[in-house]
Short mmCIF file of C-alpha atoms and ligand atoms in Angstrom, two decimals:
data_model
loop_
_atom_site.label_atom_id
_atom_site.label_comp_id
_atom_site.label_asym_id
_atom_site.label_seq_id
_atom_site.Cartn_x
_atom_site.Cartn_y
_atom_site.Cartn_z
CA UNK A 1 -8.52 24.87 13.55
CA UNK A 2 -11.95 23.31 13.98
CA UNK A 3 -12.04 21.66 10.56
CA UNK A 4 -8.71 19.88 11.00
CA UNK A 5 -9.74 18.52 14.42
CA UNK A 6 -13.05 17.36 12.98
CA UNK A 7 -11.19 14.66 11.12
CA UNK A 8 -12.02 11.00 11.75
CA UNK A 9 -8.60 9.32 12.06
CA UNK A 10 -8.17 5.58 11.54
CA UNK A 11 -5.00 3.59 12.33
CA UNK A 12 -4.16 -0.05 12.59
CA UNK A 13 -1.57 -2.68 11.71
CA UNK A 14 -0.96 -4.13 8.23
CA UNK A 15 -3.92 -6.04 6.77
CA UNK A 16 -6.28 -5.00 9.58
CA UNK A 17 -8.77 -3.80 6.97
CA UNK A 18 -8.33 -0.11 7.79
CA UNK A 19 -8.05 1.06 4.17
CA UNK A 20 -11.28 -0.63 3.08
CA UNK A 21 -13.08 0.55 6.21
CA UNK A 22 -11.92 4.17 5.82
CA UNK A 23 -12.95 4.28 2.19
CA UNK A 24 -16.41 2.81 2.92
CA UNK A 25 -16.94 5.14 5.86
CA UNK A 26 -15.90 8.26 3.93
CA UNK A 27 -18.25 7.35 1.10
CA UNK A 28 -21.16 6.74 3.46
CA UNK A 29 -20.62 9.98 5.32
CA UNK A 30 -19.92 12.01 2.17
CA UNK A 31 -16.40 12.91 3.33
CA UNK A 32 -13.02 13.00 1.60
CA UNK A 33 -10.89 9.91 2.23
CA UNK A 34 -7.28 10.87 2.95
CA UNK A 35 -5.59 7.56 2.20
CA UNK A 36 -2.10 8.43 3.41
CA UNK A 37 -0.52 5.25 2.01
CA UNK A 38 -1.71 6.30 -1.45
CA UNK A 39 0.21 9.55 -1.05
CA UNK A 40 3.51 7.74 -0.32
CA UNK A 41 2.76 5.45 -3.24
CA UNK A 42 2.05 8.39 -5.59
CA UNK A 43 5.40 10.00 -4.79
CA UNK A 44 7.11 6.64 -5.36
CA UNK A 45 5.44 6.36 -8.76
CA UNK A 46 6.80 9.78 -9.67
CA UNK A 47 10.31 8.74 -8.55
CA UNK A 48 10.14 5.52 -10.60
CA UNK A 49 9.00 7.43 -13.67
CA UNK A 50 11.89 9.88 -13.20
CA UNK A 51 14.41 7.04 -12.74
CA UNK A 52 15.19 8.13 -9.15
CA UNK A 53 16.05 5.57 -6.45
CA UNK A 54 13.52 5.63 -3.58
CA UNK A 55 16.33 5.91 -1.02
CA UNK A 56 18.07 8.87 -2.73
CA UNK A 57 17.08 11.53 -0.20
CA UNK A 58 18.75 14.39 -2.12
CA UNK A 59 16.93 13.76 -5.39
CA UNK A 60 13.66 12.86 -3.70
CA UNK A 61 13.86 16.11 -1.71
CA UNK A 62 14.19 18.07 -4.96
CA UNK A 63 11.35 16.10 -6.51
CA UNK A 64 9.08 17.10 -3.62
CA UNK A 65 9.55 20.78 -4.49
CA UNK A 66 7.72 20.26 -7.77
CA UNK A 67 5.15 17.70 -6.64
CA UNK A 68 1.49 18.12 -5.90
CA UNK A 69 -0.30 15.16 -4.32
CA UNK A 70 -3.98 15.64 -3.69
CA UNK A 71 -7.38 13.95 -3.56
CA UNK A 72 -10.58 14.40 -5.52
CA UNK A 73 -13.98 12.82 -5.28
CA UNK A 74 -15.85 10.96 -8.00
CA UNK A 75 -19.54 11.38 -8.70
CA UNK A 76 -20.25 8.18 -6.71
CA UNK A 77 -18.65 9.71 -3.60
CA UNK A 78 -15.42 7.69 -3.68
CA UNK A 79 -12.07 9.46 -3.40
CA UNK A 80 -9.05 9.11 -5.70
CA UNK A 81 -5.48 10.31 -5.38
CA UNK A 82 -3.91 12.68 -7.89
CA UNK A 83 -0.25 13.20 -8.74
CA UNK A 84 0.33 16.62 -10.32
CA UNK A 85 -3.32 16.57 -11.36
CA UNK A 86 -3.29 13.04 -12.85
CA UNK A 87 -5.51 10.27 -11.46
CA UNK A 88 -2.94 7.62 -10.48
CA UNK A 89 -5.17 5.39 -8.36
CA UNK A 90 -4.58 2.36 -10.60
CA UNK A 91 -0.87 2.88 -11.29
CA UNK A 92 0.03 3.01 -7.59
CA UNK A 93 -1.22 -0.54 -6.89
CA UNK A 94 1.79 -2.34 -8.43
CA UNK A 95 4.30 -4.31 -6.35
CA UNK A 96 7.10 -2.14 -7.75
CA UNK A 97 5.43 0.98 -6.36
CA UNK A 98 4.68 -0.73 -3.02
CA UNK A 99 8.35 -1.69 -2.62
CA UNK A 100 9.54 1.83 -3.42
CA UNK A 101 6.91 3.34 -1.09
CA UNK A 102 8.19 1.37 1.90
CA UNK A 103 11.64 2.91 1.33
CA UNK A 104 10.49 6.43 0.48
CA UNK A 105 8.23 6.56 3.57
CA UNK A 106 11.32 6.35 5.79
CA UNK A 107 12.84 9.61 4.52
CA UNK A 108 12.34 12.45 7.03
CA UNK A 109 11.81 15.09 4.29
CA UNK A 110 9.09 12.93 2.75
CA UNK A 111 7.28 12.39 6.05
CA UNK A 112 7.47 16.10 6.76
CA UNK A 113 5.99 16.95 3.35
CA UNK A 114 3.22 14.34 3.65
CA UNK A 115 2.17 15.32 7.18
CA UNK A 116 1.90 18.99 6.30
CA UNK A 117 0.01 18.14 3.09
CA UNK A 118 -2.41 15.92 5.02
CA UNK A 119 -3.06 18.68 7.56
CA UNK A 120 -3.60 21.23 4.81
CA UNK A 121 -6.07 19.01 2.96
CA UNK A 122 -8.03 18.37 6.18
CA UNK A 123 -8.13 22.08 6.93
CA UNK A 124 -10.16 22.64 3.76
CA UNK A 125 -12.54 19.70 3.86
CA UNK A 126 -14.02 17.31 6.40
CA UNK A 127 -12.27 13.99 6.00
CA UNK A 128 -11.62 10.44 7.11
CA UNK A 129 -7.82 10.09 7.36
CA UNK A 130 -6.35 6.62 7.33
CA UNK A 131 -2.81 5.43 7.96
CA UNK A 132 -0.47 4.25 10.65
CA UNK A 133 0.43 7.71 12.00
CA UNK A 134 -2.85 9.55 11.53
CA UNK A 135 -4.13 9.31 15.12
CA UNK A 136 -0.77 9.97 16.75
CA UNK A 137 1.36 12.25 14.56
CA UNK A 138 -0.78 13.85 11.87
CA UNK A 139 -4.04 14.49 13.74
CA UNK A 140 -3.26 14.06 17.45
CA UNK A 141 -6.20 16.36 18.27
CA UNK A 142 -8.72 14.61 16.04
CA UNK A 143 -12.11 14.42 17.74
CA UNK A 144 -12.66 10.86 16.54
CA UNK A 145 -9.92 8.22 16.55
CA UNK A 146 -10.22 4.53 15.79
CA UNK A 147 -7.70 1.69 15.87
CA UNK A 148 -8.73 -1.30 13.76
CA UNK A 149 -7.04 -4.42 15.07
CA UNK A 150 -6.98 -8.19 14.50
CA UNK A 151 -4.56 -10.94 15.52
CA UNK A 152 -1.65 -11.71 13.20
CA UNK A 153 -3.19 -15.05 12.15
CA UNK A 154 -6.42 -13.35 10.96
CA UNK A 155 -4.62 -10.56 9.13
CA UNK A 156 -2.26 -13.01 7.42
CA UNK A 157 -5.22 -15.11 6.23
CA UNK A 158 -6.89 -12.03 4.76
CA UNK A 159 -3.74 -10.94 2.96
CA UNK A 160 -3.25 -14.53 1.71
CA UNK A 161 -6.77 -14.57 0.22
CA UNK A 162 -6.21 -11.18 -1.43
CA UNK A 163 -2.90 -12.28 -2.95
CA UNK A 164 -4.35 -15.56 -4.21
CA UNK A 165 -7.29 -13.70 -5.76
CA UNK A 166 -4.66 -11.69 -7.66
CA UNK A 167 -3.08 -14.92 -8.96
CA UNK A 168 -0.23 -15.32 -6.46
CA UNK A 169 0.78 -18.80 -5.26
CA UNK A 170 2.54 -17.64 -2.07
CA UNK A 171 2.07 -19.93 0.96
CA UNK A 172 0.12 -18.94 4.06
CA UNK A 173 3.25 -19.45 6.16
CA UNK A 174 5.19 -17.01 3.99
CA UNK A 175 2.42 -14.40 4.18
CA UNK A 176 2.31 -14.79 7.95
CA UNK A 177 6.04 -14.25 8.15
CA UNK A 178 5.83 -11.16 5.89
CA UNK A 179 2.98 -9.57 7.87
CA UNK A 180 4.77 -10.39 11.16
CA UNK A 181 8.00 -8.83 9.89
CA UNK A 182 6.08 -5.74 8.84
CA UNK A 183 4.49 -5.50 12.30
CA UNK A 184 7.92 -5.48 13.93
CA UNK A 185 9.29 -2.94 11.41
CA UNK A 186 6.22 -0.68 11.78
CA UNK A 187 6.32 -0.68 15.57
CA UNK A 188 10.08 -0.25 15.94
CA UNK A 189 10.95 2.35 13.33
CA UNK A 190 12.29 5.67 14.57
CA UNK A 191 10.01 8.02 12.64
CA UNK A 192 6.29 7.69 13.25
CA UNK A 193 6.20 4.12 14.58
CA UNK A 194 2.81 2.44 14.71
CA UNK A 195 1.53 2.95 18.24
CA UNK A 196 -1.97 2.79 19.65
CA UNK A 197 -3.17 6.19 20.71
CA UNK A 198 -4.74 5.94 24.21
CA UNK A 199 -7.74 7.99 23.00
CA UNK A 200 -8.48 5.72 20.05
CA UNK A 201 -11.49 3.41 20.17
CA UNK A 202 -10.19 -0.10 19.48
CA UNK A 203 -12.27 -2.21 17.12
CA UNK A 204 -11.33 -5.86 16.75
CA UNK A 205 -12.24 -6.76 13.18
CA UNK A 206 -11.59 -10.52 13.56
CA UNK A 207 -15.19 -11.64 13.13
CA UNK A 208 -16.50 -8.58 11.34
CA UNK A 209 -16.91 -7.67 7.69
CA UNK A 210 -15.69 -4.20 6.65
CA UNK A 211 -19.34 -3.08 6.55
CA UNK A 212 -19.83 -4.26 10.15
CA UNK A 213 -16.70 -2.37 11.26
CA UNK A 214 -18.10 0.75 9.58
CA UNK A 215 -21.39 0.27 11.45
CA UNK A 216 -19.51 0.04 14.75
CA UNK A 217 -17.63 3.24 13.95
CA UNK A 218 -20.91 4.95 13.07
CA UNK A 219 -22.37 3.81 16.43
CA UNK A 220 -19.44 5.42 18.25
CA UNK A 221 -19.71 8.57 16.15
CA UNK A 222 -23.44 8.74 16.87
CA UNK A 223 -22.85 8.41 20.59
CA UNK A 224 -20.14 11.01 20.71
CA UNK A 225 -22.13 13.42 18.55
CA UNK A 226 -25.04 12.92 20.94
CA UNK A 227 -22.73 13.63 23.89
CA UNK A 228 -21.61 16.83 22.19
CA UNK A 229 -25.25 17.86 21.65
CA UNK A 230 -26.07 17.14 25.35
CA UNK A 231 -22.90 17.90 27.28
CA UNK A 232 -22.85 16.54 30.84
CA UNK A 233 -23.85 19.12 33.50
CA UNK A 234 -20.94 20.99 35.06
CA UNK A 235 -19.86 19.50 38.37
CA UNK A 236 -21.13 21.28 41.44
CA UNK A 237 -19.00 22.46 44.32
O1 LIG B 301 -0.82 1.22 3.32
P1 LIG B 301 -0.01 1.19 2.02
O2 LIG B 301 0.56 -0.18 1.69
O3 LIG B 301 -0.74 1.79 0.86
O4 LIG B 301 1.25 2.15 2.32
C1 LIG B 301 2.30 2.32 1.39
C2 LIG B 301 3.60 2.52 2.13
O5 LIG B 301 3.62 3.76 2.83
C3 LIG B 301 3.87 1.43 3.17
O6 LIG B 301 5.22 1.03 3.07
C4 LIG B 301 3.64 2.11 4.48
C5 LIG B 301 3.89 3.57 4.21
N1 LIG B 301 3.02 4.47 4.98
C6 LIG B 301 3.58 5.21 6.00
O7 LIG B 301 4.76 5.09 6.26
N2 LIG B 301 2.78 6.08 6.69
C7 LIG B 301 1.48 6.21 6.41
N3 LIG B 301 0.73 7.06 7.10
C8 LIG B 301 0.90 5.43 5.38
C9 LIG B 301 1.71 4.55 4.68
#
């Protein structure tokens, strides 16, 4: 069980920067990056290719029986997701896949499959696991938990910049509404809602670059590793 609890789990709301931070951190520490969102996206890609509706729980359940979603590392230390052995890291970025993923992620059979897959992967290899249920549902006993946060306004601005860099002409107001709606949906859904684990170290990323957030995480990791090396003396009496 030690390996699985060794995981560094990172949660946070939409557009908090958690995916970028987790990927940078994993690369710097030489660990696997379990990007849980990429797993839901990979399954959605498979469903789209097979002509299956994302909400069709019966067919998706059958699809899961013959699906292998995994991660591998490149020579430069970065991690990529595989679907039945194929590198699908590019194909899963489309809007079509994102839309299907938000539906597929609500199916209980899918969540069950993903959570057990994520635990299995982390039992083989030390990892940074990122996603909205990683600190609470998937790795509740993780030794290191972080919650990357930022106010809605900041997160909406970031998402707006990203979308405009991709050629979108969406307004800031619309992005703010979308991110706000996603916050409400994420926090109120029945299965694995986004909640802040009381043990998680909260990092407000408002005025920090992803690199600076990674540095803060490394400071915390350093301190807790030091504490483990020099445990406090047992209480007398
Ligand atoms: O973070 P992302 O956009 O790549 O996630 C894709 C979808 O999967 C998104 O709708 C949220 C969902 N998801 C989830 O339900 N649980 C996770 N641990 C990660 C992502």
